[in-house]
CSV table of C-alpha atoms in Angstrom, one decimal:
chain,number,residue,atom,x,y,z
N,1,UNK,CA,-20.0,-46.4,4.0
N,2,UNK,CA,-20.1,-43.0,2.3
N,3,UNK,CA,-16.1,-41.6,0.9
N,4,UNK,CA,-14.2,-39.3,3.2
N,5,UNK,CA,-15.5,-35.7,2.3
N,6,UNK,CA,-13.0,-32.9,1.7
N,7,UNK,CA,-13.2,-29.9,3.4
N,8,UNK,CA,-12.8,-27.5,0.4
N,9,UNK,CA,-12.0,-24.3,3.1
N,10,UNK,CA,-8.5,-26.5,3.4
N,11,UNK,CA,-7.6,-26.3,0.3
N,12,UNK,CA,-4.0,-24.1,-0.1
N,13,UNK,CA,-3.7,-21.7,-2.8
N,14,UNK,CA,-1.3,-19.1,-4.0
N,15,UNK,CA,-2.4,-15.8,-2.6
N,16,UNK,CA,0.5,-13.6,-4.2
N,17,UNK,CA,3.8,-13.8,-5.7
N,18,UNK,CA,6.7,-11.3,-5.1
N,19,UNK,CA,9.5,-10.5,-7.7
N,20,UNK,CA,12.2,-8.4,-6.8
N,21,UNK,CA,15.4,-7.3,-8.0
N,22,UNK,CA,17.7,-5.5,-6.0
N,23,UNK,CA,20.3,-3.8,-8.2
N,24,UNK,CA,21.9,-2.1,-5.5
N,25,UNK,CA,22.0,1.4,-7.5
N,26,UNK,CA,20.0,3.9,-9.1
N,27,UNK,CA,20.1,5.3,-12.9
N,28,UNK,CA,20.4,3.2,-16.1
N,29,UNK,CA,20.7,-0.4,-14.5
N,30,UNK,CA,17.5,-0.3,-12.4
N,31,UNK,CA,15.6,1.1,-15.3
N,32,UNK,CA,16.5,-1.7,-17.4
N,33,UNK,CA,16.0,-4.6,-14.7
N,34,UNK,CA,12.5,-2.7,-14.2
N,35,UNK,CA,11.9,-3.6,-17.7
N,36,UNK,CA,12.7,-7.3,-17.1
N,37,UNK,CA,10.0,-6.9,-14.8
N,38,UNK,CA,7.6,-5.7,-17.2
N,39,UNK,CA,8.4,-8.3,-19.8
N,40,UNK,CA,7.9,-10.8,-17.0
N,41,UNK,CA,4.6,-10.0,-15.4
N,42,UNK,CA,3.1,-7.7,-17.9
N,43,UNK,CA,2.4,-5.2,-15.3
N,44,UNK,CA,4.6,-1.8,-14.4
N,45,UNK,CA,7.0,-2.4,-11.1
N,46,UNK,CA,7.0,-0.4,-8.3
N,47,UNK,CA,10.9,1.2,-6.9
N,48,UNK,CA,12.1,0.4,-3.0
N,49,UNK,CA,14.4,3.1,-1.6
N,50,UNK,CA,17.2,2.7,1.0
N,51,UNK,CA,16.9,3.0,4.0
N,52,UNK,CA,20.1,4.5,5.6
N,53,UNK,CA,23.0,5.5,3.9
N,54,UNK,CA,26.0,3.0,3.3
N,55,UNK,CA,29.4,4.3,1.9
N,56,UNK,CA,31.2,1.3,1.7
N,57,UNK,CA,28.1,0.1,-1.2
N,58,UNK,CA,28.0,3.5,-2.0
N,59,UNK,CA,24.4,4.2,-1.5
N,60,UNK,CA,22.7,7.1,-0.5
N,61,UNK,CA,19.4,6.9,1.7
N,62,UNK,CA,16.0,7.4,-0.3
N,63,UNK,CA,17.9,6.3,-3.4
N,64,UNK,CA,16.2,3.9,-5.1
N,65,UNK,CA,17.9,0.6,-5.2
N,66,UNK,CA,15.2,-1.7,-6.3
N,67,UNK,CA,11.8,-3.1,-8.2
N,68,UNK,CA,9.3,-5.3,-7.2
N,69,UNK,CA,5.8,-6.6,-8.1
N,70,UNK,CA,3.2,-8.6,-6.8
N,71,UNK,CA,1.2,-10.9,-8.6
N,72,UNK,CA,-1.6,-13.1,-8.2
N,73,UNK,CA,-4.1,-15.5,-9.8
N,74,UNK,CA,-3.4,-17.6,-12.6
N,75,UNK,CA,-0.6,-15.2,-14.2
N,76,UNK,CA,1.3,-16.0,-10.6
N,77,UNK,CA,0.8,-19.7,-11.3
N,78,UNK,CA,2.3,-19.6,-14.4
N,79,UNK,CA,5.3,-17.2,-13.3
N,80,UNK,CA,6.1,-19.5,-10.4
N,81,UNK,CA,5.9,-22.7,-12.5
N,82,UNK,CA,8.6,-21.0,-14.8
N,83,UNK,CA,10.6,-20.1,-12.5
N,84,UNK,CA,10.5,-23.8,-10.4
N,85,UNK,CA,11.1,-25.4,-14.0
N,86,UNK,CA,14.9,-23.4,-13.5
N,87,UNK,CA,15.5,-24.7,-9.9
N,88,UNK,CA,14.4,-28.3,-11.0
N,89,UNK,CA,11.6,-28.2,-8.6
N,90,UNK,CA,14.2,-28.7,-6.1
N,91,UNK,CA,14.0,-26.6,-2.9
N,92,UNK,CA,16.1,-26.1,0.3
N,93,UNK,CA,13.9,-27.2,3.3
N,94,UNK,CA,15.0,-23.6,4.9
N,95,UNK,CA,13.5,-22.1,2.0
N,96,UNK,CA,10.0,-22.7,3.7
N,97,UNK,CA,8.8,-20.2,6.9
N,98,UNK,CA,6.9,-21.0,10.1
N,99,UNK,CA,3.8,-19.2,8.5
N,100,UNK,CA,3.8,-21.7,5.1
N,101,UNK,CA,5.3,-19.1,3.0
N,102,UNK,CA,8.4,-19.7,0.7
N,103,UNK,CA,11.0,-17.9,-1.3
N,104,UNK,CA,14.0,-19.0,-3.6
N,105,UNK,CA,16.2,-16.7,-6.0
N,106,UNK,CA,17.6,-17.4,-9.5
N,107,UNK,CA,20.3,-15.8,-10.9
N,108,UNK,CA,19.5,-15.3,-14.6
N,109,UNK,CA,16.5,-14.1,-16.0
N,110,UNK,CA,17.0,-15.5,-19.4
N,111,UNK,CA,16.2,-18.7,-17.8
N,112,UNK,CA,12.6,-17.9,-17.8
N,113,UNK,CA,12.3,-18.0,-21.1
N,114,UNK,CA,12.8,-13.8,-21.6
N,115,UNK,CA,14.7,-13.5,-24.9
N,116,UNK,CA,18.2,-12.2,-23.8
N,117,UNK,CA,18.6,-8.2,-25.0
N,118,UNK,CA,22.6,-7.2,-25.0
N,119,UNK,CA,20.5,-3.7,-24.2
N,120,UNK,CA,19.4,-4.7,-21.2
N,121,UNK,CA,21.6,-7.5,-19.7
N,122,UNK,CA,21.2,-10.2,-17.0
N,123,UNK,CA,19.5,-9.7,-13.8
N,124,UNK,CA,19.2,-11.9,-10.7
N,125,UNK,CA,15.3,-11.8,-9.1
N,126,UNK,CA,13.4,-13.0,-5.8
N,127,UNK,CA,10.5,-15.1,-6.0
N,128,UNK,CA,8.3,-15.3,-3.0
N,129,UNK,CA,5.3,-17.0,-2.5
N,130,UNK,CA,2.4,-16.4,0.1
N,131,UNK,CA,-0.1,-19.5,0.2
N,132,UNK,CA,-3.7,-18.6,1.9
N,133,UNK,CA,-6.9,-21.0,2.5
N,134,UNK,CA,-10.3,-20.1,2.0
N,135,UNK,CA,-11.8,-17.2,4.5
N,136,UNK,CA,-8.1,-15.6,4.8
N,137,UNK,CA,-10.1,-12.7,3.8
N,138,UNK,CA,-11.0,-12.3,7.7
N,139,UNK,CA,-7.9,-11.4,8.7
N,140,UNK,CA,-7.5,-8.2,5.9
N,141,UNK,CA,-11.3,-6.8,5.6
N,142,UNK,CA,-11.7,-3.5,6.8
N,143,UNK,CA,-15.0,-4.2,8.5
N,144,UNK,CA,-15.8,-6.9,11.3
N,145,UNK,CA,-11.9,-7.8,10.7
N,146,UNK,CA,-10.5,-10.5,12.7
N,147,UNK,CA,-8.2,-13.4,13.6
N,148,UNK,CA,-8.2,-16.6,11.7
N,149,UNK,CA,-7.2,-19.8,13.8
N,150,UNK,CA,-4.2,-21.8,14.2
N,151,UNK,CA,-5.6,-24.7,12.8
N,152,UNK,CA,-6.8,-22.9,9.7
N,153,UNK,CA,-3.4,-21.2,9.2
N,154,UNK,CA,-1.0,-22.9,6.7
N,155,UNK,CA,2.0,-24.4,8.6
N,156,UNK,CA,5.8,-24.8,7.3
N,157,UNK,CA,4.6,-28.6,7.0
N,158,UNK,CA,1.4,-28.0,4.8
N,159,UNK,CA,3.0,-25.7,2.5
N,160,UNK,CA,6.3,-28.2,2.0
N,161,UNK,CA,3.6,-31.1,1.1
N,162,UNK,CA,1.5,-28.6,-1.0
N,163,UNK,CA,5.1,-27.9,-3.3
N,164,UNK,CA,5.6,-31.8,-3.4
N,165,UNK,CA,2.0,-32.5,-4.7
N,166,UNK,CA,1.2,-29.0,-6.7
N,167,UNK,CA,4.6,-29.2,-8.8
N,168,UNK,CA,6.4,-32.6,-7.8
N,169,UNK,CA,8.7,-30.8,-6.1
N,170,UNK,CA,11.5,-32.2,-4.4
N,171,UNK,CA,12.8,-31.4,-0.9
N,172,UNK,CA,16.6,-31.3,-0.1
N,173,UNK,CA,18.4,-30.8,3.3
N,174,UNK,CA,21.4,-28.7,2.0
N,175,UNK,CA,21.2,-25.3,0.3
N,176,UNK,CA,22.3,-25.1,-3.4
């Protein structure tokens, strides 16, 4: 009897990573966590502004309050490995969304490996990870676009498996 054949459109990948920090204020500090960006992912970060106005924070709306980027391919890979290596490869179960996507948070940059700058400081930053299949290109295209199917979408399930077998990750029931 012939071997079990894979179906290599199953296969989960890592279609983007988001990094954000949210320093809560404009001026000095978010120009210098923009630059902990930069040193991160080699690529310039884009700003987020508020929304609405709160006093009690002290923010104005359109102020900008935060920098993000979004990376992908192998450079993601190697940013989300560095950034698992400081949580242990230990997750929270709640960490993981119905679509197969997952996020954590660490709290000091340094940890990455980033030599610490007194200059600069510490930040705290966001990773989250979208995992895609294979012919997820369907669904964004701006020609002929259309659905892709339940049973080809990546489900909280998949994408907890994929972290235990990608990274050895380990799954925990309470938060950290």
């Amino acid at each position: 009897m012939a071997a079990e054949k894979k179906n290599p459109m199953k296969d989960i990948s890592i279609t983007k990573l988001c990094l954000n920090i949210c320093v809560g204020e404009s001026g000095d500090r978010l120009t210098r966590a923009a630059k902990v960006l930069e040193q991160l992912s080699g690529q310039e970060p884009c700003f987020s502004k508020a929304r609405f106005t709160v006093r009690s924070f002290g923010i104005r709306r359109n102020e900008k309050i935060s920098c993000w980027r979004t990376v992908r391919g192998a450079k993601a890979e190697e940013i989300l490995d560095r950034g698992l290596k400081v949580k242990e490869y230990e997750l929270w179960k709640g960490c993981f969304s119905e679509e197969g996507n997952f996020g954590f948070g660490i709290d000091e940059h340094i940890d990455l490996g980033i030599k610490y700058d007194p200059s600069i400081g510490i930040y705290g930053m966001d990773f989250y990870v979208v995992l895609g299949r294979p012919g997820y290109r369907v669904r964004y295209r701006r020609a002929r676009n259309s659905r892709i199917g339940t049973k080809h979408k990546v489900s909280k399930e998949e994408a907890q498996k994929w972290f235990q077998t990608k990274f050895d990750g380990i799954l925990t029931n309470k938060k950290n």
